[in-house]
PDB file of C-alpha atoms and ligand atoms in Angstrom:
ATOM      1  CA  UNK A   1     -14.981  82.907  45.882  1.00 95.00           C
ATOM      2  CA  UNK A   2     -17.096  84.935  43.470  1.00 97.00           C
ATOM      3  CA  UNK A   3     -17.152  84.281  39.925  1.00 98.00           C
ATOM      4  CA  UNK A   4     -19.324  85.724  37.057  1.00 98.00           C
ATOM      5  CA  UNK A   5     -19.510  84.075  33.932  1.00 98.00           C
ATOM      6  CA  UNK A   6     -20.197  86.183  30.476  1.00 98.00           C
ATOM      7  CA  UNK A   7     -22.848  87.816  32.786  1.00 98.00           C
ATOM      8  CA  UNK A   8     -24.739  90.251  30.401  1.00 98.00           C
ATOM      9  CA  UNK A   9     -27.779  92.067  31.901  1.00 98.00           C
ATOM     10  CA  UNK A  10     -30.472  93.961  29.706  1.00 98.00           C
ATOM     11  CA  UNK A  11     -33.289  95.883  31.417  1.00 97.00           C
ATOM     12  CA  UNK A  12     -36.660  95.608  30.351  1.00 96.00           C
ATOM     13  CA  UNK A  13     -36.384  98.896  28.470  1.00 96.00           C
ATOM     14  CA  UNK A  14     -33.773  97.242  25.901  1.00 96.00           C
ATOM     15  CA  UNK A  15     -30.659  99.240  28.122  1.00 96.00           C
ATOM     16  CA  UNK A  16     -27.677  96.892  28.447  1.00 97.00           C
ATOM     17  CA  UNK A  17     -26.108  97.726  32.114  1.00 97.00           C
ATOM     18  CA  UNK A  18     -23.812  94.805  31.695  1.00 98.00           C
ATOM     19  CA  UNK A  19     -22.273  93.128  28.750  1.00 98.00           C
ATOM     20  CA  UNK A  20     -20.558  89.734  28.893  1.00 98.00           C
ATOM     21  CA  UNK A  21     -18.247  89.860  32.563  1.00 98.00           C
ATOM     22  CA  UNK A  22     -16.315  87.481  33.243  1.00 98.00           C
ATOM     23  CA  UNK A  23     -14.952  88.484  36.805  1.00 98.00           C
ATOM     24  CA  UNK A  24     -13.286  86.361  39.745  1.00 98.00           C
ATOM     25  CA  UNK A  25     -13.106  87.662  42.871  1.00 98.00           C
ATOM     26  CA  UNK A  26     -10.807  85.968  46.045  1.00 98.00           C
ATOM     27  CA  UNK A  27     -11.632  85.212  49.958  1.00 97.00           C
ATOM     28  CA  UNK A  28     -10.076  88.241  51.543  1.00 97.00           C
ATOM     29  CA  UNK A  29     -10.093  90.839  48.311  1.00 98.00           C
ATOM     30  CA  UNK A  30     -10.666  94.631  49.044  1.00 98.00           C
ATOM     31  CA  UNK A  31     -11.920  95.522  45.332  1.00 98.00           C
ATOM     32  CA  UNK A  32     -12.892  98.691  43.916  1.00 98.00           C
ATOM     33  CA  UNK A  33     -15.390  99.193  41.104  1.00 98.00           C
ATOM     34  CA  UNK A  34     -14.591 102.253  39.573  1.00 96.00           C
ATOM     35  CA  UNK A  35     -16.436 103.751  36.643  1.00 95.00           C
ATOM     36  CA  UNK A  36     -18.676 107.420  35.495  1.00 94.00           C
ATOM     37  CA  UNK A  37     -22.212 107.052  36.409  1.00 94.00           C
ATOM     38  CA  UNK A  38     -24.139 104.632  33.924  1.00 95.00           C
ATOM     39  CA  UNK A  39     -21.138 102.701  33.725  1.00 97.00           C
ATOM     40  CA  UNK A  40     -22.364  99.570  35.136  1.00 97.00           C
ATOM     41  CA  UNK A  41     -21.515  99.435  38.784  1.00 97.00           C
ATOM     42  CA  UNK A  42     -24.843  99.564  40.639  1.00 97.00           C
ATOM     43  CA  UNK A  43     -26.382  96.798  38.290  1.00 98.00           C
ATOM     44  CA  UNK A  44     -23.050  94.662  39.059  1.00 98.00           C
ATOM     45  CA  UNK A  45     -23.576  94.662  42.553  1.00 97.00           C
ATOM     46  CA  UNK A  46     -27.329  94.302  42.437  1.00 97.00           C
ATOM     47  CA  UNK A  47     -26.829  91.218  40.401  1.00 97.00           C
ATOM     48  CA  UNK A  48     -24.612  89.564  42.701  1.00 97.00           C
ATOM     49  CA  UNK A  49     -26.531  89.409  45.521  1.00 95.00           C
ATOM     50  CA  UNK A  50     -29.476  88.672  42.955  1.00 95.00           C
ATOM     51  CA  UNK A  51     -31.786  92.123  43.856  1.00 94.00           C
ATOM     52  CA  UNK A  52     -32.604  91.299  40.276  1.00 95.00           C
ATOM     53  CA  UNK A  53     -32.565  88.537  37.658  1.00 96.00           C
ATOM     54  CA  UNK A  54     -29.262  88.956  35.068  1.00 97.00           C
ATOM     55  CA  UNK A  55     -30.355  87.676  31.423  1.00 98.00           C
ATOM     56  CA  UNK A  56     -27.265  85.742  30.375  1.00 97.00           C
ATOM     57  CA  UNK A  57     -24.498  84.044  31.739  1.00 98.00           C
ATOM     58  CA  UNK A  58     -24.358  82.592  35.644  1.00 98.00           C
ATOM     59  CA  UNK A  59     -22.937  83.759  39.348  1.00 98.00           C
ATOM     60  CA  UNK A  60     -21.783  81.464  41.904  1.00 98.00           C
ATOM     61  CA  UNK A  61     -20.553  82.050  45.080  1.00 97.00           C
ATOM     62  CA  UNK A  62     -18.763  79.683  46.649  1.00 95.00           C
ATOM     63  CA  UNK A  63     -19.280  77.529  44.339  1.00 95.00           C
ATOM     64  CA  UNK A  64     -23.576  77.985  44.100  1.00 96.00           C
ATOM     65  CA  UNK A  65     -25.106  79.481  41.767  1.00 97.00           C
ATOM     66  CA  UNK A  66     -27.160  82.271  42.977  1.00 97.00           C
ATOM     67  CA  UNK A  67     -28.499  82.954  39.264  1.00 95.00           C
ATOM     68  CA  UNK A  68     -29.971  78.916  39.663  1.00 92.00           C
ATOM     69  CA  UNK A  69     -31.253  79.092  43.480  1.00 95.00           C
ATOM     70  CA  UNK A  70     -34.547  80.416  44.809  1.00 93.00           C
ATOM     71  CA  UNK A  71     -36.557  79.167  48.312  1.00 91.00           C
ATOM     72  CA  UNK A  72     -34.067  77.941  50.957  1.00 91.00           C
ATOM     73  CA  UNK A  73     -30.858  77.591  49.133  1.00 94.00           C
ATOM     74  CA  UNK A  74     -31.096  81.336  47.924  1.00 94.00           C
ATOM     75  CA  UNK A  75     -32.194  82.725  51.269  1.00 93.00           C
ATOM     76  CA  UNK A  76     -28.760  80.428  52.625  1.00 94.00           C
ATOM     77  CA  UNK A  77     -26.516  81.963  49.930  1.00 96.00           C
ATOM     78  CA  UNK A  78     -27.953  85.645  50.594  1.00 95.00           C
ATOM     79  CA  UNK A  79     -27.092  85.151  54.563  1.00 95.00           C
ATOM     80  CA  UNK A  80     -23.678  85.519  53.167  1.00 97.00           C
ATOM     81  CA  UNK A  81     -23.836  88.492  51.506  1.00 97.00           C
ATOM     82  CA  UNK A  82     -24.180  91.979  53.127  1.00 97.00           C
ATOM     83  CA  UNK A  83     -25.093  95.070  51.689  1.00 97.00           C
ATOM     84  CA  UNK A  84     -24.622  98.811  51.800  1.00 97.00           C
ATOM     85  CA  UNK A  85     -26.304 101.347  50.001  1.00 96.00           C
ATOM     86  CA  UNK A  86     -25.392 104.984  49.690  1.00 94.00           C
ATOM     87  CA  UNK A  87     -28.789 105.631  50.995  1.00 93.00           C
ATOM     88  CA  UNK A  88     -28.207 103.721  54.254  1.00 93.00           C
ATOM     89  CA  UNK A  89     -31.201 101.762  54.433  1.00 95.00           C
ATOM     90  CA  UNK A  90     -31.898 101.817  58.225  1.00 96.00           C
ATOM     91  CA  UNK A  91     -35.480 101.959  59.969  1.00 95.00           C
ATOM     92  CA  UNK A  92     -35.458 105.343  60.458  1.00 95.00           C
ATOM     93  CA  UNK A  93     -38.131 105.371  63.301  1.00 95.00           C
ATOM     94  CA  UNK A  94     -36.913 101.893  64.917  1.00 95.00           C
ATOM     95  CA  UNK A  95     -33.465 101.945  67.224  1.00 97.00           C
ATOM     96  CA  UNK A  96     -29.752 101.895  66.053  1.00 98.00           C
ATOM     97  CA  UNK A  97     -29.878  97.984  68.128  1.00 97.00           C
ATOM     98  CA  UNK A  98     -33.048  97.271  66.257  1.00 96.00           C
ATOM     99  CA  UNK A  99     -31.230  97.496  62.700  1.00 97.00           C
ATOM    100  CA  UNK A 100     -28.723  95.908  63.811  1.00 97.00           C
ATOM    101  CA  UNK A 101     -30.681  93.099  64.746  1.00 95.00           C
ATOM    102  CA  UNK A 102     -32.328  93.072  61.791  1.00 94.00           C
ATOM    103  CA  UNK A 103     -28.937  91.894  60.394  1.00 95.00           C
ATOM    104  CA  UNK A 104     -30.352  88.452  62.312  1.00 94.00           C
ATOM    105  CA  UNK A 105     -33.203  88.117  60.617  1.00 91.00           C
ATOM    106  CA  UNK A 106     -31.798  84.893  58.070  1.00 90.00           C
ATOM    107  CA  UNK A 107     -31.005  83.254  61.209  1.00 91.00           C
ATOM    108  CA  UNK A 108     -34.790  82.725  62.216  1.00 88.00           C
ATOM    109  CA  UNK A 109     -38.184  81.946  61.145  1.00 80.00           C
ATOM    110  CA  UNK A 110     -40.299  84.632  59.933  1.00 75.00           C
ATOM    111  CA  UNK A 111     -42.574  83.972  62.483  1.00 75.00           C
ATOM    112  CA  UNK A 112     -40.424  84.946  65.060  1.00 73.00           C
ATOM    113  CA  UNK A 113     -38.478  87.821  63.782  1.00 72.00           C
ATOM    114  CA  UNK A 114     -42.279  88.849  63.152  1.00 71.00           C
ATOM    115  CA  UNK A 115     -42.377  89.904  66.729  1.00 73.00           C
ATOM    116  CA  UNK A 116     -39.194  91.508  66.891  1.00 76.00           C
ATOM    117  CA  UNK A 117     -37.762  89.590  69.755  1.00 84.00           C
ATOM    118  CA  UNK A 118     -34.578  88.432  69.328  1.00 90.00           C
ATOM    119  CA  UNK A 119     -32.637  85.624  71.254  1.00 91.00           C
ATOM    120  CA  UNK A 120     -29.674  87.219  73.637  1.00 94.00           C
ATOM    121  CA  UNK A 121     -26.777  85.831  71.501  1.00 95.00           C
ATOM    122  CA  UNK A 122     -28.388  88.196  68.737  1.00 95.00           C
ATOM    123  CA  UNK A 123     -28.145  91.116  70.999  1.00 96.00           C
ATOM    124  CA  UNK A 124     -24.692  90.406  72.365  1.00 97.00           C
ATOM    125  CA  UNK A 125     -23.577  89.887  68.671  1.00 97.00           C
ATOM    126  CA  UNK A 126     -25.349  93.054  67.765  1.00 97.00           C
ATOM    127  CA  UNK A 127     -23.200  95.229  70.711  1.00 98.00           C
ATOM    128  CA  UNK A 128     -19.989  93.277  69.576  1.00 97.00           C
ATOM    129  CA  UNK A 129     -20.677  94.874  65.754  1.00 97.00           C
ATOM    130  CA  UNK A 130     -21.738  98.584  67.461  1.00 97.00           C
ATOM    131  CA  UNK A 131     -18.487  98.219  69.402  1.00 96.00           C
ATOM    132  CA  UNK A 132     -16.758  97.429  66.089  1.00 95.00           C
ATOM    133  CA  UNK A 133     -17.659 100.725  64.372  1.00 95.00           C
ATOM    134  CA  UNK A 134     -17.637 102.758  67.548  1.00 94.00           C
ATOM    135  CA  UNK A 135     -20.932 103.589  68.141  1.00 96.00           C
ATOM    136  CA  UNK A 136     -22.115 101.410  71.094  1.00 97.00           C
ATOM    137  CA  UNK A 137     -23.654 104.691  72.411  1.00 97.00           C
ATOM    138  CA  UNK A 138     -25.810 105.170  70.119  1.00 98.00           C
ATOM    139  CA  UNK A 139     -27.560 101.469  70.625  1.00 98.00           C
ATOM    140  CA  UNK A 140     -30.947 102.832  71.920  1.00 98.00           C
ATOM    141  CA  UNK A 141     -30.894 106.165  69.797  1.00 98.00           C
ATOM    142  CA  UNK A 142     -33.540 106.132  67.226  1.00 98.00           C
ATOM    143  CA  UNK A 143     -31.642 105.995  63.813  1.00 97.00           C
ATOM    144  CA  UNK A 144     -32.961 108.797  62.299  1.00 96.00           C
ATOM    145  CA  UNK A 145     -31.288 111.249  64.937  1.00 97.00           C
ATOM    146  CA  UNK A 146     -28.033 110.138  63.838  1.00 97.00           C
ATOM    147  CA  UNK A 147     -25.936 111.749  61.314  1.00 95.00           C
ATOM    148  CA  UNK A 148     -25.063 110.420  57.815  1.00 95.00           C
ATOM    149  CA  UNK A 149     -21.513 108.730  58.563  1.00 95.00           C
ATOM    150  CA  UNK A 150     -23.116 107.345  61.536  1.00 96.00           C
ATOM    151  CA  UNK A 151     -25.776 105.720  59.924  1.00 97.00           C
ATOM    152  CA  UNK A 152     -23.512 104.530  57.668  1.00 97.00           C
ATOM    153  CA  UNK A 153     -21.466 102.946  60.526  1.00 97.00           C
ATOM    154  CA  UNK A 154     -24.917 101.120  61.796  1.00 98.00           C
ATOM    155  CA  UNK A 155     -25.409  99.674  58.437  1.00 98.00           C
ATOM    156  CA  UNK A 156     -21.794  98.074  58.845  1.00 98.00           C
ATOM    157  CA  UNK A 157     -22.846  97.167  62.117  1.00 98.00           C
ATOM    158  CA  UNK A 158     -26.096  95.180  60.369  1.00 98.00           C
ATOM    159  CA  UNK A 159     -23.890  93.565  58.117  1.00 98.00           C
ATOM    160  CA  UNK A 160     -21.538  92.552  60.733  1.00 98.00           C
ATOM    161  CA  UNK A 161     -23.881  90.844  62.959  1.00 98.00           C
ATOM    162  CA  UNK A 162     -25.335  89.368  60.296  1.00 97.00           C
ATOM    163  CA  UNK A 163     -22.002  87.688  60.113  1.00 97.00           C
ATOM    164  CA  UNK A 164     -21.566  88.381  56.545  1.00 97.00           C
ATOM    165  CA  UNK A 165     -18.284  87.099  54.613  1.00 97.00           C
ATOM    166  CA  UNK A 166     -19.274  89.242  51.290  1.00 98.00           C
ATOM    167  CA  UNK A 167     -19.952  92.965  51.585  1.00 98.00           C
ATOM    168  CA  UNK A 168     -21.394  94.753  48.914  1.00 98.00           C
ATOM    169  CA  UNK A 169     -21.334  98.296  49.511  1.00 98.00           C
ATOM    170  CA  UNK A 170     -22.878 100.636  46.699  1.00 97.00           C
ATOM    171  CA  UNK A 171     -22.023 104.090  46.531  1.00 96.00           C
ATOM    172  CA  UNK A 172     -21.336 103.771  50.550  1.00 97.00           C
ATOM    173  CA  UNK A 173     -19.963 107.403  51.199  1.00 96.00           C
ATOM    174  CA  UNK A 174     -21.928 109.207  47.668  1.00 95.00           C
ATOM    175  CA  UNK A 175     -23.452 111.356  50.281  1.00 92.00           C
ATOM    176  CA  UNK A 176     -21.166 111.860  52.843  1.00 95.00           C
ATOM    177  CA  UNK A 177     -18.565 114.576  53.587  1.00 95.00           C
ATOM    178  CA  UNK A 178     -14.747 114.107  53.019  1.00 94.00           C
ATOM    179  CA  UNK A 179     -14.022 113.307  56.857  1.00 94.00           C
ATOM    180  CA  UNK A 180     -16.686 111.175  57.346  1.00 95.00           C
ATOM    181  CA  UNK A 181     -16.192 109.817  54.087  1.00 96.00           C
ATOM    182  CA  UNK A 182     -12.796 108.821  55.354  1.00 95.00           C
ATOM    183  CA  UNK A 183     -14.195 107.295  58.970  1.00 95.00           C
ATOM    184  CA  UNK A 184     -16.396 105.061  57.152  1.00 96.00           C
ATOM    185  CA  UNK A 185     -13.925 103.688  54.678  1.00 97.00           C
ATOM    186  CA  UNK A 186     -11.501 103.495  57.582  1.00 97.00           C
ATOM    187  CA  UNK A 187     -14.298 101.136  59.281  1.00 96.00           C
ATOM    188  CA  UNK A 188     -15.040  98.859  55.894  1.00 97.00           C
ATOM    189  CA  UNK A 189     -11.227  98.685  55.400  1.00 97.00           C
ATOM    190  CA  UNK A 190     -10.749  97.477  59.121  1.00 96.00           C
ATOM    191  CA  UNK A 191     -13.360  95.000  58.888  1.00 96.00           C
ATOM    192  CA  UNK A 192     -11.920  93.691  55.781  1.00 98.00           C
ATOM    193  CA  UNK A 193      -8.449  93.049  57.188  1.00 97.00           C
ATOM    194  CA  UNK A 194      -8.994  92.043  60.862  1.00 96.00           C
ATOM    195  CA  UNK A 195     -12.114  89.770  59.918  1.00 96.00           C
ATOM    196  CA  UNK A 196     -10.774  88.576  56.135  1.00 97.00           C
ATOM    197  CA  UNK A 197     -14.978  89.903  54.481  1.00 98.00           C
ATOM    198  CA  UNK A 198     -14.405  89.764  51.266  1.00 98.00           C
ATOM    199  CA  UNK A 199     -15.727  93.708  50.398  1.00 98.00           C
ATOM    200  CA  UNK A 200     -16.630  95.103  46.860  1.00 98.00           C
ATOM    201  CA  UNK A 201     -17.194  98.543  47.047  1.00 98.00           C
ATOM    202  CA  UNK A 202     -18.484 101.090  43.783  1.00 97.00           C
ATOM    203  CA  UNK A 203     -16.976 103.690  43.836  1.00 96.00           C
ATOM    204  CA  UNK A 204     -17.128 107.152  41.927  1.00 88.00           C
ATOM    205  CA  UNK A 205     -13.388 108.598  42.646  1.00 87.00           C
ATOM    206  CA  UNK A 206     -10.764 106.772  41.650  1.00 90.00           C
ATOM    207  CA  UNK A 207      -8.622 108.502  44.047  1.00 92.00           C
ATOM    208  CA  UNK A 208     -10.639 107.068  47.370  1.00 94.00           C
ATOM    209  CA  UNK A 209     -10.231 103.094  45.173  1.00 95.00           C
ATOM    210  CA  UNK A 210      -6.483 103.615  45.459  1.00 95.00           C
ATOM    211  CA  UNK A 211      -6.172 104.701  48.820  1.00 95.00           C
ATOM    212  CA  UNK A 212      -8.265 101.615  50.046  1.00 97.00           C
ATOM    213  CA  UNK A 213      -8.838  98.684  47.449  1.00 97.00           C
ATOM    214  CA  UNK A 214      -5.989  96.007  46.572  1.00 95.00           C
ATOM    215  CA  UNK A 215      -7.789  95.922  42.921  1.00 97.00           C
ATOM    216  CA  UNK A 216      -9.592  97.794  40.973  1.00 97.00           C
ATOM    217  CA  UNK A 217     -11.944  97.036  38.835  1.00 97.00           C
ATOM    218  CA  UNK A 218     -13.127  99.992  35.796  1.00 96.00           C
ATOM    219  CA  UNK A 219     -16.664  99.555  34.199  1.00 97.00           C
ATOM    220  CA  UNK A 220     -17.271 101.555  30.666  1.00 97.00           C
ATOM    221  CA  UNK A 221     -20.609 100.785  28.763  1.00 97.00           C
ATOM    222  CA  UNK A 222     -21.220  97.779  30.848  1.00 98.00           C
ATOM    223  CA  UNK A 223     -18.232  96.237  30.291  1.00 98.00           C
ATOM    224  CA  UNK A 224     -15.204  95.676  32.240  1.00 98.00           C
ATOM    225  CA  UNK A 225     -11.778  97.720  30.858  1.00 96.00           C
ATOM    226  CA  UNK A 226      -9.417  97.641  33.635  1.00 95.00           C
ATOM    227  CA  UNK A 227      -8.578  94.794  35.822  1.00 96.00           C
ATOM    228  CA  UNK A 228      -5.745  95.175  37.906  1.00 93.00           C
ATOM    229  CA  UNK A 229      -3.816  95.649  41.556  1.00 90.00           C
ATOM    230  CA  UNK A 230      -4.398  99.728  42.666  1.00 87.00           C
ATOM    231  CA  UNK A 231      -0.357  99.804  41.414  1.00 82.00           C
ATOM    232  CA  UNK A 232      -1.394  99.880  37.664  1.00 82.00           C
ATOM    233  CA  UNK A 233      -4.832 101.876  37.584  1.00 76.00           C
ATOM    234  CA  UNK A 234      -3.907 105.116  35.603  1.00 64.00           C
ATOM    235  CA  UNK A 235      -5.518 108.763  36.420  1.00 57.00           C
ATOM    236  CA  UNK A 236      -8.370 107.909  33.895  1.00 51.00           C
ATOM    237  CA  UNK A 237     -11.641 107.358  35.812  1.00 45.00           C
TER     238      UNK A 237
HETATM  239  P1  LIG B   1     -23.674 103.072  37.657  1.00 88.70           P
HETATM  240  O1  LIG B   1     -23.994 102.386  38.945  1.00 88.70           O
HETATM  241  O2  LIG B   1     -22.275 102.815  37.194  1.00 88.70           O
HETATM  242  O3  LIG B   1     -24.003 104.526  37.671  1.00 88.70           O
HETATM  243  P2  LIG B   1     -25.960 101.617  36.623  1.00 88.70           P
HETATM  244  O4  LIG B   1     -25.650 100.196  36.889  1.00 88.70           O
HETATM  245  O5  LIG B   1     -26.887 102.314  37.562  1.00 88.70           O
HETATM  246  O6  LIG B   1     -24.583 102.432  36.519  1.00 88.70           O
HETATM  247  O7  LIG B   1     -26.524 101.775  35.164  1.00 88.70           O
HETATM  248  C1  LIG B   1     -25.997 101.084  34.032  1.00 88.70           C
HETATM  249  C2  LIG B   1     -26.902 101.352  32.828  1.00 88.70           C
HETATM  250  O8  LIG B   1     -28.163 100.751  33.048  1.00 88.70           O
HETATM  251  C3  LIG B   1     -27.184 102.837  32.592  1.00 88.70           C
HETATM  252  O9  LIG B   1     -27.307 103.033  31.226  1.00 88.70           O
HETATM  253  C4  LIG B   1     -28.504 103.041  33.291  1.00 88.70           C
HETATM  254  O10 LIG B   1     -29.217 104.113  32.702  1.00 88.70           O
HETATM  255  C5  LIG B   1     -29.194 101.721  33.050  1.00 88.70           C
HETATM  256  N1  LIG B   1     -30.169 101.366  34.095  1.00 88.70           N
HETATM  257  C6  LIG B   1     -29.930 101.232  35.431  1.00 88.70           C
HETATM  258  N2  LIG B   1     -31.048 100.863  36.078  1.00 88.70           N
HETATM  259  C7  LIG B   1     -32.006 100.752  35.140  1.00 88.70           C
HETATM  260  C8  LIG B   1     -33.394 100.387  35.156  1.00 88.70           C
HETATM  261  N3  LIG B   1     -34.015 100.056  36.296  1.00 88.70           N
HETATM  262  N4  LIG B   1     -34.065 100.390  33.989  1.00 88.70           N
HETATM  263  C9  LIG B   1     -33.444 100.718  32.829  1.00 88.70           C
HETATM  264  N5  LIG B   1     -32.158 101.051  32.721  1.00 88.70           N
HETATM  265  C10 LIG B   1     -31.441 101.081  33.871  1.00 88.70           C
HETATM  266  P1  LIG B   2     -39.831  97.280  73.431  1.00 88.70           P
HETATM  267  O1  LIG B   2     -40.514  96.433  74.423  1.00 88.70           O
HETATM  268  O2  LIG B   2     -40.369  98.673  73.278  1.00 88.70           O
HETATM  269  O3  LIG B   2     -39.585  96.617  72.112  1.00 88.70           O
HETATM  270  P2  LIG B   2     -37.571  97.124  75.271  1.00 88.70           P
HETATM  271  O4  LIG B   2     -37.838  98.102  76.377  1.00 88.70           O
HETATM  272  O5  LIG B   2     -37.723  95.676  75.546  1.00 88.70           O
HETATM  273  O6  LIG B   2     -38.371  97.564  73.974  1.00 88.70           O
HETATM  274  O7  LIG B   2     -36.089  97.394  74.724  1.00 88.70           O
HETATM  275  C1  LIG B   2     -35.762  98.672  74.246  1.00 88.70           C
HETATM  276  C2  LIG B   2     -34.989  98.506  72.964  1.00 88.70           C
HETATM  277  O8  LIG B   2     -33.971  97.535  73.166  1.00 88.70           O
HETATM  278  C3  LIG B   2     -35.795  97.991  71.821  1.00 88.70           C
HETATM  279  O9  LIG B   2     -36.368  98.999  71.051  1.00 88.70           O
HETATM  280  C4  LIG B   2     -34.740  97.270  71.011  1.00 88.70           C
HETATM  281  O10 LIG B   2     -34.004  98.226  70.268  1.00 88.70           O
HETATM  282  C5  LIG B   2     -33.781  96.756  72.000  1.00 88.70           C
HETATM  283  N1  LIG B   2     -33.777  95.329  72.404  1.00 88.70           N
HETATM  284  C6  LIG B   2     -33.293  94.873  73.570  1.00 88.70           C
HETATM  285  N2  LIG B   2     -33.329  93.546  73.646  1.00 88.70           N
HETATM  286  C7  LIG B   2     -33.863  93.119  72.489  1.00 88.70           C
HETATM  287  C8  LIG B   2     -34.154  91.826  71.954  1.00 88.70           C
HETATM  288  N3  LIG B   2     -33.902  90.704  72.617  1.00 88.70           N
HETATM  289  N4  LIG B   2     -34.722  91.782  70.736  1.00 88.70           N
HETATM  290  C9  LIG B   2     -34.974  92.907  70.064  1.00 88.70           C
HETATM  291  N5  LIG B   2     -34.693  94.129  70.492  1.00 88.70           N
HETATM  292  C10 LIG B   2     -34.149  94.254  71.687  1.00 88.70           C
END
């Protein structure tokens, strides 16, 4: 489980992106965070998986607090948590198995990801998550000859063989095309049910939330105004 407690978050500039959330979020959920841009939903995410320090309030998962961890017991809670970014995030020059493989990484010491070998059970896992998002073909393609919604699909892949049970996915499909848009929602969605990841995804329409999320969750001025199963959300963004 995920649970924020009167989590307020004020960047260094004085701008509140969050103000006092109290959220809990189930093993299993498929939630939506729905809001206009500067709403809130990027620093929510960010904070969750601790990319940066929140000023009030605490975040466990399962039951730790990430807000309280750092060393080893942050690195262990982190191994849990995968993320997406609109931008992808791949190695553009290194292969599609590569990045997947980096999804591994938490598993090892640094010394030995260092030199980029991994152990076989890495690369089998890292097949079994290309096979997952249909792209096993592309294993030995460099990433940056792939198009958007297929790099998209690798970055599930890396969060798959990372063996995630969170996925955070910000903005995943901002930059992609309505049909590929679809494929790659159709692949998160998937994942969700047939392997129970709990996935939070921001989105910007509310239209794709309802058509995919079990709950959506609407961000205004940092602060959270709607709360609810997709039956109730309204045709306000
Ligand atoms: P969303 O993801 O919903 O578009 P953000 O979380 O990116 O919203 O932004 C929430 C608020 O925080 C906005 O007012 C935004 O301008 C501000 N903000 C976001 N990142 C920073 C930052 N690094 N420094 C200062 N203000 C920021
Ligand atoms: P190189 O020696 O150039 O790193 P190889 O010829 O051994 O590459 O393998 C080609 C590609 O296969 C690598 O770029 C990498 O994507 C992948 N690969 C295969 N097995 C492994 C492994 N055990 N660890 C890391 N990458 C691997």
């Amino acid at each position: 489980m995920i649970e924020l407690r009167n989590v307020s978050k004020t960047y260094p500039n004085g701008t509140k992106g969050l103000d006092q959330i109290n959220l809990k979020i189930e093993p299993g959920e498929f939630v939506a965070i729905v809001g206009l841009s500067g709403a809130g939903k990027s620093t929510l995410l960010r904070s969750m998986n601790r990319l940066h320090d929140i000023s009030e309030g605490d975040i466990r998962i399962d039951g730790k607090s990430i807000t309280q961890a750092s060393g080893k017991p942050l690195r262990m809670i982190r191994r849990d948590i995968g993320m997406i970014f609109q931008s992808f995030n791949l190695v553009k020059r290194s292969s599609v198995l590569r990045n997947v493989l980096a999804g591994r990484v938490g598993y090892h010491s640094t010394l030995r990801t260092l030199f980029g070998r991994f152990p076989e059970a890495d690369v089998e896992l890292a097949f079994q998550a290309l096979e997952r998002v249909n792209i096993v073909e592309k294993a030995y393609a460099r990433a940056d000859q792939l198009s958007g919604g297929q790099q998209q699909r690798v970055a599930i892949a890396r969060v798959l063989a990372q063996e995630a049970k969170i996925i955070l996915a910000d903005e995943p499909v901002a930059s992609l095309d309505p049909l590929t848009t679809k494929q790659v929602m159709d692949d998160l969605k998937r994942i969700n049910v047939e392997l129970g990841i709990t996935t939070i995804v921001n989105l910007h329409f509310i239209d794709l939330a309802r058509s995919y999320a079990t709950r959506i969750i609407g961000l205004r001025a940092g602060q959270v105004v709607f709360d609810g199963p997709v039956s109730e959300a309204t045709d306000e963004r």
